[in-house]
Coordinates of C-alpha atoms in Angstrom, one line a residue:
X1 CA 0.0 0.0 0.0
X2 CA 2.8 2.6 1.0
X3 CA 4.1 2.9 -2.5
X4 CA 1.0 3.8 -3.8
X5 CA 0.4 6.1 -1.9
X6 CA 4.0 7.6 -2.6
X7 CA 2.8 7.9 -6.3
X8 CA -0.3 9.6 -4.8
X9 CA 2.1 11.9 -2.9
X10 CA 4.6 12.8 -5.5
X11 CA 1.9 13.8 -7.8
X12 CA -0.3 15.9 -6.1
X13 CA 1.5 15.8 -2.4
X14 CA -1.2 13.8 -0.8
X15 CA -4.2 15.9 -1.6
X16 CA -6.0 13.9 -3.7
X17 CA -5.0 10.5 -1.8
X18 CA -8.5 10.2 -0.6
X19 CA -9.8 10.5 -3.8
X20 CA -7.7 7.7 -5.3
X21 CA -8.7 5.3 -2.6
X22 CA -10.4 3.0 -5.1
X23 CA -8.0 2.7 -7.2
X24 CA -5.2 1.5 -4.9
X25 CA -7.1 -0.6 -2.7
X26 CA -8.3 -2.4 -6.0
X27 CA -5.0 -2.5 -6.8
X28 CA -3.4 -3.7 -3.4
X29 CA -6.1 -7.1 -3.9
X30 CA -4.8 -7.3 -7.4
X31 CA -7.1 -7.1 -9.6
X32 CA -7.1 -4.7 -13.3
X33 CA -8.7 -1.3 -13.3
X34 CA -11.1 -1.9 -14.8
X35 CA -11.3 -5.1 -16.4
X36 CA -13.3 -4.4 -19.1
X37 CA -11.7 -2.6 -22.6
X38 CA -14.6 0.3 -22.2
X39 CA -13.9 1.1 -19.2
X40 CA -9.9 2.2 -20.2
X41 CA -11.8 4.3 -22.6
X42 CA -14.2 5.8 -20.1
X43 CA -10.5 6.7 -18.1
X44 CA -9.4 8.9 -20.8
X45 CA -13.1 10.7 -21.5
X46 CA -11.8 12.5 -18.4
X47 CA -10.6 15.2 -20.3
X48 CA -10.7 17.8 -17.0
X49 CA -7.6 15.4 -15.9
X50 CA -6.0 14.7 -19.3
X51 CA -6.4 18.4 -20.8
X52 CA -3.9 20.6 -18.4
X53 CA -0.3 21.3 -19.3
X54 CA 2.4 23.9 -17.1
X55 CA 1.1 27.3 -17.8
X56 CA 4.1 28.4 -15.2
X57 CA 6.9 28.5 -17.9
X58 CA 5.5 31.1 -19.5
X59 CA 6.9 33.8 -17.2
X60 CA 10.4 33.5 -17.3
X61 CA 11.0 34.3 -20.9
X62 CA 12.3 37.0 -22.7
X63 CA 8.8 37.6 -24.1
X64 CA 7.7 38.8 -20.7
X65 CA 9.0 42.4 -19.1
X66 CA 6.8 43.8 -15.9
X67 CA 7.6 47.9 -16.7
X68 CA 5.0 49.2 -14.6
X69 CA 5.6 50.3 -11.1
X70 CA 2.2 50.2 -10.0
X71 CA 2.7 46.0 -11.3
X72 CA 5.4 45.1 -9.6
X73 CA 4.1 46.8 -6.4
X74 CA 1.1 45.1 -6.3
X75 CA 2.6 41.8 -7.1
X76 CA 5.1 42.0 -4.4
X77 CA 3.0 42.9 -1.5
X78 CA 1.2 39.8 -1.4
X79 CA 2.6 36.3 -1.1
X80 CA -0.1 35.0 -3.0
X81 CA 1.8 36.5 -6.2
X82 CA 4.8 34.9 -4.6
X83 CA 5.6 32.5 -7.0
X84 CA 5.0 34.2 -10.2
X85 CA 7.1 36.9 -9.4
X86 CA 10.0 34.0 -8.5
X87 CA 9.4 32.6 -11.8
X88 CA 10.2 35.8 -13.3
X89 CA 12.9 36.9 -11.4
X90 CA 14.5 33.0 -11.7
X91 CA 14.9 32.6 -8.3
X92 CA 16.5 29.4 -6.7
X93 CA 13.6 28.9 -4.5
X94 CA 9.7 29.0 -6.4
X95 CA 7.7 27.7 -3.4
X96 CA 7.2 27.9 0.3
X97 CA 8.1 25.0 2.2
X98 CA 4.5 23.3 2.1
X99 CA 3.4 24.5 -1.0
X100 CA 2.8 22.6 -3.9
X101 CA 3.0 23.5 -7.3
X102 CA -0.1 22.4 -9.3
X103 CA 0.7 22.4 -12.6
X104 CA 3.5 20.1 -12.0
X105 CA 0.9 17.9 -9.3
X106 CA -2.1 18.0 -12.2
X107 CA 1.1 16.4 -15.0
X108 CA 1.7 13.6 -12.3
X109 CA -2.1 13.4 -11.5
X110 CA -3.3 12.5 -15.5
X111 CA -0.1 10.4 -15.2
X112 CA -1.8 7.6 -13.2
X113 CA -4.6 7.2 -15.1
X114 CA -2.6 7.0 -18.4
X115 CA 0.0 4.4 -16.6
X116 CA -2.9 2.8 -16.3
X117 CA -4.2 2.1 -19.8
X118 CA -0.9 1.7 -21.3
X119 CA 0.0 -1.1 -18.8
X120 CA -3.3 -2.6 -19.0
X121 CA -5.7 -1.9 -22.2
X122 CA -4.1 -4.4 -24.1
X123 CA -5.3 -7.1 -21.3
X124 CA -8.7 -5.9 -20.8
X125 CA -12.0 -8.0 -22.1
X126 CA -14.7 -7.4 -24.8
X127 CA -12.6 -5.2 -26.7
X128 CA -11.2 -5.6 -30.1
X129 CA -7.7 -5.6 -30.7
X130 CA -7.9 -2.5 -33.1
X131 CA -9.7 -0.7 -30.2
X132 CA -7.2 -2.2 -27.9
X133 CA -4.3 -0.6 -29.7
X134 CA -6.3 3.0 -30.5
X135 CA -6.9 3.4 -26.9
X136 CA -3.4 2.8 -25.7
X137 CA -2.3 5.1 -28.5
X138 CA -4.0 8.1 -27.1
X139 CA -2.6 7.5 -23.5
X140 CA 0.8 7.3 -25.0
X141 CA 0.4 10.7 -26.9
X142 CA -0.8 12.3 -23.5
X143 CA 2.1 10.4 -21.7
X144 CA 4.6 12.0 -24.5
X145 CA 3.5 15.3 -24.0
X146 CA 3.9 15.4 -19.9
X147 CA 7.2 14.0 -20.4
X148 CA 8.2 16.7 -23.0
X149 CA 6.9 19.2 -21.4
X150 CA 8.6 18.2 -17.9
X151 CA 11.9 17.4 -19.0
X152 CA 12.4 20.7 -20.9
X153 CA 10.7 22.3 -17.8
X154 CA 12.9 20.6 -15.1
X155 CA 15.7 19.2 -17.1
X156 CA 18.6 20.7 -19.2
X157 CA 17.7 21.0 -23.2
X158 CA 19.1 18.0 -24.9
X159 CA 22.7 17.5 -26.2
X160 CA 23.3 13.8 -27.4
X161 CA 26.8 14.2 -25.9
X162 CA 25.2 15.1 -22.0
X163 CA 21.7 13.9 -21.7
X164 CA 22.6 10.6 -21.0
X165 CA 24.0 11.7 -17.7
X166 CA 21.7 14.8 -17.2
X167 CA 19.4 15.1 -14.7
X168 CA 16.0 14.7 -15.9
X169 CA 12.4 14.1 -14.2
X170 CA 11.0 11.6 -12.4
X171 CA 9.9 9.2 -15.0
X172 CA 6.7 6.9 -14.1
X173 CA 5.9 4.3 -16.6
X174 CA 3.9 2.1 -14.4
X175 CA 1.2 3.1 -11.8
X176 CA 3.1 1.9 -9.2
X177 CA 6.2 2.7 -8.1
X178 CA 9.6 2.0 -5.5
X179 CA 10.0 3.2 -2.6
X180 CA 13.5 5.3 -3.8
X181 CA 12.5 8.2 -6.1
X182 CA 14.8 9.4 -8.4
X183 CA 15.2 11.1 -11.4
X184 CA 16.2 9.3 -14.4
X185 CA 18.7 11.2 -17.2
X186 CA 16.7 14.3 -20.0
X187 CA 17.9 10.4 -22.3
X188 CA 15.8 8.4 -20.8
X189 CA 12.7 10.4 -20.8
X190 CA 13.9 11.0 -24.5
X191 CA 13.6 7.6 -25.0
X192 CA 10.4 6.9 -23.6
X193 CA 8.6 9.9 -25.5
X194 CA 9.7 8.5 -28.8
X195 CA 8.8 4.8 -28.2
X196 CA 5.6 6.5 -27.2
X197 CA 4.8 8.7 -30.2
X198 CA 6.3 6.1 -32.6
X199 CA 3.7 3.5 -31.5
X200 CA 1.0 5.9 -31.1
X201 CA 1.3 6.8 -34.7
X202 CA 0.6 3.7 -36.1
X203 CA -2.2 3.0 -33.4
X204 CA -4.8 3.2 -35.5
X205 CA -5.5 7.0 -34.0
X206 CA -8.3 8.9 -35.9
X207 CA -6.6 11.2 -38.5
X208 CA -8.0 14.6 -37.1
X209 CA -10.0 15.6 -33.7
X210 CA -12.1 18.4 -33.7
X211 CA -14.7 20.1 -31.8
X212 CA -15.4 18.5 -28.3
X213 CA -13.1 15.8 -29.4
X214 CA -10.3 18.3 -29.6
X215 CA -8.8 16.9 -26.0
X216 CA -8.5 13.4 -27.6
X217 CA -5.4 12.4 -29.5
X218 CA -4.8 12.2 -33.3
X219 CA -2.6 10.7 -35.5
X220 CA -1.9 14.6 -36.7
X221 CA -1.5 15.2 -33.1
X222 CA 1.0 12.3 -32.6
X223 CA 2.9 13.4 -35.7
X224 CA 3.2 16.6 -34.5
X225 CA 4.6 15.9 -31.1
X226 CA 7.3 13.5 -32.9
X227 CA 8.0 16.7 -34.9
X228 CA 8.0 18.7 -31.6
X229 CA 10.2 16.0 -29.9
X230 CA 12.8 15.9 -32.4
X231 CA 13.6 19.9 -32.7
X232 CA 13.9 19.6 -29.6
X233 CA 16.3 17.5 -29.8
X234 CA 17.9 19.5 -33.1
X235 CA 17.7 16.7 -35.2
X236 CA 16.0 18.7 -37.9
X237 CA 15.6 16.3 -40.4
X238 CA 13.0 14.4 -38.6
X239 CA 11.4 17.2 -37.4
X240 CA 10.9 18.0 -40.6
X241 CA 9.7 14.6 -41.8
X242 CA 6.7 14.8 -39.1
X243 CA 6.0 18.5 -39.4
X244 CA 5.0 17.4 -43.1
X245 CA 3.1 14.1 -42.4
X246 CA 1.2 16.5 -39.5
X247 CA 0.4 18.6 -42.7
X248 CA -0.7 16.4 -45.1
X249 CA -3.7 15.6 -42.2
X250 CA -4.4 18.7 -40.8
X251 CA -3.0 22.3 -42.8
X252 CA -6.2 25.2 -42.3
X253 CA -5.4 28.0 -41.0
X254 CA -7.5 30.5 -39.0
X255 CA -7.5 34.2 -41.5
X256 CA -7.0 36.3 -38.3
X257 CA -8.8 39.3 -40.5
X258 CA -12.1 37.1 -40.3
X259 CA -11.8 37.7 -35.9
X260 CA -10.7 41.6 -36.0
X261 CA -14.8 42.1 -34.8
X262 CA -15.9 38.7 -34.8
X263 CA -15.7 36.4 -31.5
X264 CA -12.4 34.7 -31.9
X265 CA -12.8 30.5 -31.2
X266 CA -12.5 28.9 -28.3
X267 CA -10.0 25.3 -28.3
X268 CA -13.0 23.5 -29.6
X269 CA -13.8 25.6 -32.7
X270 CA -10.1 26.5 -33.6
X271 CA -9.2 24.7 -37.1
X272 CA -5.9 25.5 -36.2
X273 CA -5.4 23.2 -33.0
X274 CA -4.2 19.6 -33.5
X275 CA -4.8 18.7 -30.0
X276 CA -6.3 20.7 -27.0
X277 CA -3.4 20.9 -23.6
X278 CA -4.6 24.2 -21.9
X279 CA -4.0 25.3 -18.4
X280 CA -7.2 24.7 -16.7
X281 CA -8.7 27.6 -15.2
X282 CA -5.6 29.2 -14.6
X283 CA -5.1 32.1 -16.0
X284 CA -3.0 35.5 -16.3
X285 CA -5.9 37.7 -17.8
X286 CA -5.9 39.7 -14.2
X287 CA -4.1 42.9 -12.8
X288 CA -1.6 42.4 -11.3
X289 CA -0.5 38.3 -13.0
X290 CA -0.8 39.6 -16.2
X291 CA 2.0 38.5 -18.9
X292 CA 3.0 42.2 -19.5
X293 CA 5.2 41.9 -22.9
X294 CA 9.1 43.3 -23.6
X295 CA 9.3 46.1 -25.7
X296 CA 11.8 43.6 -28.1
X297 CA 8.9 41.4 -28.9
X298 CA 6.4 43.9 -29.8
X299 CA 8.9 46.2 -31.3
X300 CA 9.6 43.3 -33.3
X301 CA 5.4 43.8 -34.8
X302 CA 4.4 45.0 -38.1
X303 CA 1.3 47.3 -35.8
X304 CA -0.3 46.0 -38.8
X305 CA -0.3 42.6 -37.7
X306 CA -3.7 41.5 -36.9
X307 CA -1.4 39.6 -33.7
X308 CA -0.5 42.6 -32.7
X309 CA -3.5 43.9 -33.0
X310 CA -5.9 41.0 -31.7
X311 CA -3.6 39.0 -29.4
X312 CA -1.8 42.2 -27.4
X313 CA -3.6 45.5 -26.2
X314 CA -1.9 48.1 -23.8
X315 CA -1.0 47.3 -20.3
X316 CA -3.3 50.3 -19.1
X317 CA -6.5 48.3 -20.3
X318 CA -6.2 46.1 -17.5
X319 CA -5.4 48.6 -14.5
X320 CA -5.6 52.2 -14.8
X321 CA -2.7 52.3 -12.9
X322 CA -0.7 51.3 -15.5
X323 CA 1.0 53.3 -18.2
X324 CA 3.6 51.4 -20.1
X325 CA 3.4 48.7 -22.5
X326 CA 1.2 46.2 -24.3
X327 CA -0.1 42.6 -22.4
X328 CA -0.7 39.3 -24.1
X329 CA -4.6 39.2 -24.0
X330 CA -5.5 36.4 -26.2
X331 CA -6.8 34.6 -23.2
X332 CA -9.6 37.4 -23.1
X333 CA -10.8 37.0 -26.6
X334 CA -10.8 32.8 -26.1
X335 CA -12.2 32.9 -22.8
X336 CA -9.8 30.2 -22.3
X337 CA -6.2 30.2 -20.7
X338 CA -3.2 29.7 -22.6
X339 CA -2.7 26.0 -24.8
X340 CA 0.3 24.2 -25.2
X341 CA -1.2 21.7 -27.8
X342 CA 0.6 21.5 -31.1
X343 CA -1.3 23.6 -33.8
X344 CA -0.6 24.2 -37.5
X345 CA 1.3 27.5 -37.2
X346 CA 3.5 25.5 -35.4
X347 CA 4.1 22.9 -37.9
X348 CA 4.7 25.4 -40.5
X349 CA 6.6 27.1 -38.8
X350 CA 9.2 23.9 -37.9
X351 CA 9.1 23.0 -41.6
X352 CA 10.3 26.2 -42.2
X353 CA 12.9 26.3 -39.6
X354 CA 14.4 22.9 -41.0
X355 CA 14.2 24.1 -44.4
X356 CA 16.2 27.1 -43.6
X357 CA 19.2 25.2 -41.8
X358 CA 19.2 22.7 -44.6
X359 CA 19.5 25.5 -47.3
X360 CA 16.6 25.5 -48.6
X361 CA 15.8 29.4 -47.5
X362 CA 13.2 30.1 -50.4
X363 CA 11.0 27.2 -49.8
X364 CA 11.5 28.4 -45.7
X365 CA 10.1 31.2 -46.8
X366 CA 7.4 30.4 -48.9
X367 CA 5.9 28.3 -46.0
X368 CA 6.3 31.8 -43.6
X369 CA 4.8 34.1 -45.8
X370 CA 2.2 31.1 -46.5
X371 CA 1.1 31.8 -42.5
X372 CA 1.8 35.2 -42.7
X373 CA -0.5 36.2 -45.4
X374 CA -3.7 34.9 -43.0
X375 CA -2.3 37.3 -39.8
X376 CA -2.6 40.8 -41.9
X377 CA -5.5 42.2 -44.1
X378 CA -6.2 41.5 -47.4
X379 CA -4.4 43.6 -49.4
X380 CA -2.0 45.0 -46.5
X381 CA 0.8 42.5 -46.8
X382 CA 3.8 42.4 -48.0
X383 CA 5.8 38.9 -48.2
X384 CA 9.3 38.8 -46.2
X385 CA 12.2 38.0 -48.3
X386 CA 15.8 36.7 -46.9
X387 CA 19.0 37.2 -48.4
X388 CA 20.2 33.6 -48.3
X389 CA 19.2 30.1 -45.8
X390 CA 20.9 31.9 -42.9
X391 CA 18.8 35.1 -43.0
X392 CA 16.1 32.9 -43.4
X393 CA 16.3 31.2 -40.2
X394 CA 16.9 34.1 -38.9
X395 CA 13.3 35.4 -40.2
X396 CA 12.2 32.1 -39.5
X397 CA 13.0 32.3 -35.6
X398 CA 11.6 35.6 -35.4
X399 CA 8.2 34.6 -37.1
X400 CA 8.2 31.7 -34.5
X401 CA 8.5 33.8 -31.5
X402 CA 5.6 36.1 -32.7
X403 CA 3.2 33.4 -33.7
X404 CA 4.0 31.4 -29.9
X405 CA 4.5 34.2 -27.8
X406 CA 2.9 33.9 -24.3
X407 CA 1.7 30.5 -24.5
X408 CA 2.7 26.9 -24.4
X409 CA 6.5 27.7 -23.2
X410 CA 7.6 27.7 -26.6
X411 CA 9.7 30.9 -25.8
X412 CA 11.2 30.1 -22.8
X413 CA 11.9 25.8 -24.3
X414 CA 13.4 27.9 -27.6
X415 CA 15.6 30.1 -25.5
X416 CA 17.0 26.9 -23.6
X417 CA 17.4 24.7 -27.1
X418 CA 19.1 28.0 -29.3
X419 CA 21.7 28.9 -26.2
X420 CA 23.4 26.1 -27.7
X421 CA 24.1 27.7 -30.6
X422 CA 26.9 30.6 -29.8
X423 CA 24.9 32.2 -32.8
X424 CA 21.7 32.7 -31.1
X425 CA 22.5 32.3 -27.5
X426 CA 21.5 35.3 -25.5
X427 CA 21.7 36.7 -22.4
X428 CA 18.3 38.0 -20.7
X429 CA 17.3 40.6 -17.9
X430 CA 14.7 41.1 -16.0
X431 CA 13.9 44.0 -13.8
X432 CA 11.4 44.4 -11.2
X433 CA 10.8 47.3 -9.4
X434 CA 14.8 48.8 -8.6
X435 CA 16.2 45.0 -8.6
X436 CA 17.4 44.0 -11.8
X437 CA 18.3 40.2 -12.6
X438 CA 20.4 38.7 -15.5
X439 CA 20.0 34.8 -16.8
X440 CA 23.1 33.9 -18.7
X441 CA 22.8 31.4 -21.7
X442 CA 22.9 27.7 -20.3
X443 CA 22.4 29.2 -16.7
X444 CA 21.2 26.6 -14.3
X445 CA 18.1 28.8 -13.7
X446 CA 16.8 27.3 -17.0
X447 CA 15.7 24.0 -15.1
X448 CA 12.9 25.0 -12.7
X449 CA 13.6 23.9 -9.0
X450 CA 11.2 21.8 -7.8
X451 CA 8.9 22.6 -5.1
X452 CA 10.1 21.6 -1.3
X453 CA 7.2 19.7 -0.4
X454 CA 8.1 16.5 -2.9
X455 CA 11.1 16.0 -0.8
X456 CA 9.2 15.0 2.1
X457 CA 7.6 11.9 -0.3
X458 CA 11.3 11.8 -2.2
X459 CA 13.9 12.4 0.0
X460 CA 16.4 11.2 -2.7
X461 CA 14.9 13.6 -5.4
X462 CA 18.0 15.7 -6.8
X463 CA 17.3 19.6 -6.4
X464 CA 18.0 21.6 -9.6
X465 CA 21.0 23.8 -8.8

């Protein structure tokens, strides 16, 4: 019983241990849960569990710059606040002793259920084996993305010549586990993320999901996580081979001119989205948690950019206190917080990026101006050119950080993956109120420390540095 409880504990720090009683007594008298193929399907219908992702890596980018006084007052005289200003300000400590961080507790949560059907499914009773095999593909794609997102949230960004001895996450394939929690290496949840996706491909997944079956996996959705996976892991190449096969089943793009007074879709009406990973109910739509933006990113806007226009307004819109500077508010027009799921920009823009750094900087840019032409008015735009492949992916990288900003910790996963490259590694400040604060390139402040509490479950966790 204890080590299931540990599970419990690590991911959600005993506060939904009550909750999961069933489960583990059923499990301590070993018997499957449940025994019955429909019932692995009814475990992921529960789309409130399955449908979150870590909306906390959006602060610390360079995308984010808190300029107003009246801001960073109000965010520092609460504790409440505590935490997103220590996200910002990369601080070595996030959390109170005690306090647990959700986002990272409602990963581990969906984690149990999905350990569950990919252990299991293929075991279950009056269920065929094509069903069988679709169902344990969408728990893998869900299982891919928390590991993803975790590793590049927690762990170092992947170099083949470290990651094999890089600290990574804690990496649960099974719902159970020892009593000695560790972290395995950023290569081993590598490793399990591509088994993952690679299977879950060739599933039998439905091509596209749409509409209130947005939360459930695709094959699109599979492809494009393989495509995710793999720039991530710079080998461009096969990001590019899955960017394309994501294309060739899902490619329509939202014409942002159609939304400039029209309600702009929520995840389930959004042709663009591939699969739906929001952040709950969580969101940073409110003085003073608002995702105030750095003058470099929206200096870097046409102000005819219907993203600019739609997706940002000024700061002083949400407080009258405020004076300087524009906020990412597409979270007010959706209704919705911010979604990590891959989407078709995204693709495009990954094809494009791995065209460029292959040489092939015209076709790169035929795919950008492809997406850019639907984010201005008709007859407004004019199509970038580059000079050769290198200004391409220069464009390219630009373009990406416009079409992601403020959502998904695209940014923030980008800044980590590009310090490796002397070209494009930067140094970053932030300043809040008279304190300012500097993140080198490769700075250990890239992996996010975990919260205190776990070590009480996990005494053998390693801290990030």
């Amino acid at each position: 019983m204890k080590k299931y409880l540990k599970y419990i504990a690590i991911a959600a720090v005993g506060a939904i241990v009550l909750s999961c009683d069933n489960y583990v007594d059923i499990k301590t008298e070993g018997k499957l849960i449940p025994e019955e193929t429909t019932n692995y399907r009814y475990l992921l219908n529960n789309s409130f569990t399955l449908d979150k992702s870590y909306g906390n890596v959006d602060i610390p980018s360079d995308d984010i710059s808190f300029q107003n006084e009246a801001q960073t007052t109000a965010l520092g005289a609460s504790d409440y606040y505590r935490p997103f200003t220590n996200l910002y300000k990369w601080s070595d400590k996030v959390y109170f002793d005690g306090e647990t961080d959700y986002d990272m507790s409602n990963l581990y949560t969906a984690l149990y259920n999905i350990n569950i059907v990919i252990n299991e499914v293929t075991k279950s009773t009056n269920g065929t084996t094509a069903e069988k095999a679709a169902i344990k593909g969408e728990a893998e794609v869900h299982r891919a993305f928390i590991f993803l997102t975790l590793v590049n949230t927690f762990g170092k960004a992947y170099d083949a010549t470290t990651s094999a001895t890089d600290p990574g996450i804690v990496l649960f394939t099974k719902p159970t586990v020892s009593d000695d929690i560790k972290r395995t290496s950023v290569q081993d949840a590598y490793d399990v993320i591509l088994s993952d996706l690679k299977d879950a491909v060739n599933s039998g997944l439905k091509p596209v999901n749409s509409g209130n079956n947005i939360a459930f996996p695709s094959q699109a959705a599979a492809y494009a996580l393989l495509s995710r996976t793999y720039l991530y892991m710079r080998n461009y190449p096969l990001a590019l081979e899955n960017a394309e096969k994501a294309l060739a089943l899902q490619s329509t793009l939202n014409n942002l001119e159609d939304y400039e007074f029209a309600a702009y879709p929520s995840r389930k009406q959004d042709k663009e989205l591939m699969l739906s990973k929001w952040n709950g109910y969580s969101t940073y739509s409110y003085a003073p948690q608002l995702l105030s933006l750095s003058n470099e990113l929206i200096n870097s806007f046409d102000t005819n950019d219907l993203r600019y226009v739609l997706f940002t307004q000024p700061t002083s819109n949400f407080s009258s206190d405020y004076t300087i500077g524009r906020t990412y508010s597409k979270e007010g027009l959706t209704g919705e917080s911010r979604n990590a799921g891959p989407t078709v920009p995204e693709m495009m823009l990954i094809k494009a990026e791995c065209l460029a750094r292959a040489g092939s900087g015209d076709q790169a840019m035929i795919e950008i101006n492809k997406l850019r032409q639907k984010r201005f008015r008709t007859g407004e735009y004019v199509a970038l050119t580059a000079t050769d492949s290198k200004d391409a992916l220069i464009k390219v990288l630009a373009e990406r950080r416009r079409e992601l900003m403020g959502c998904g910790g695209f940014r923030w996963f980008d800044l980590k993956r590009l310090n490796k490259e002397p070209e494009f590694a930067k140094t970053i400040t932030h300043v809040f109120g008279n304190q300012t604060f500097t993140l080198a390139p490769n700075s250990d402040r890239y992996q996010m420390p975990f919260a205190p509490i776990y070590f009480q479950y996990a005494p053998n966790l390693q801290q990030n540095p």
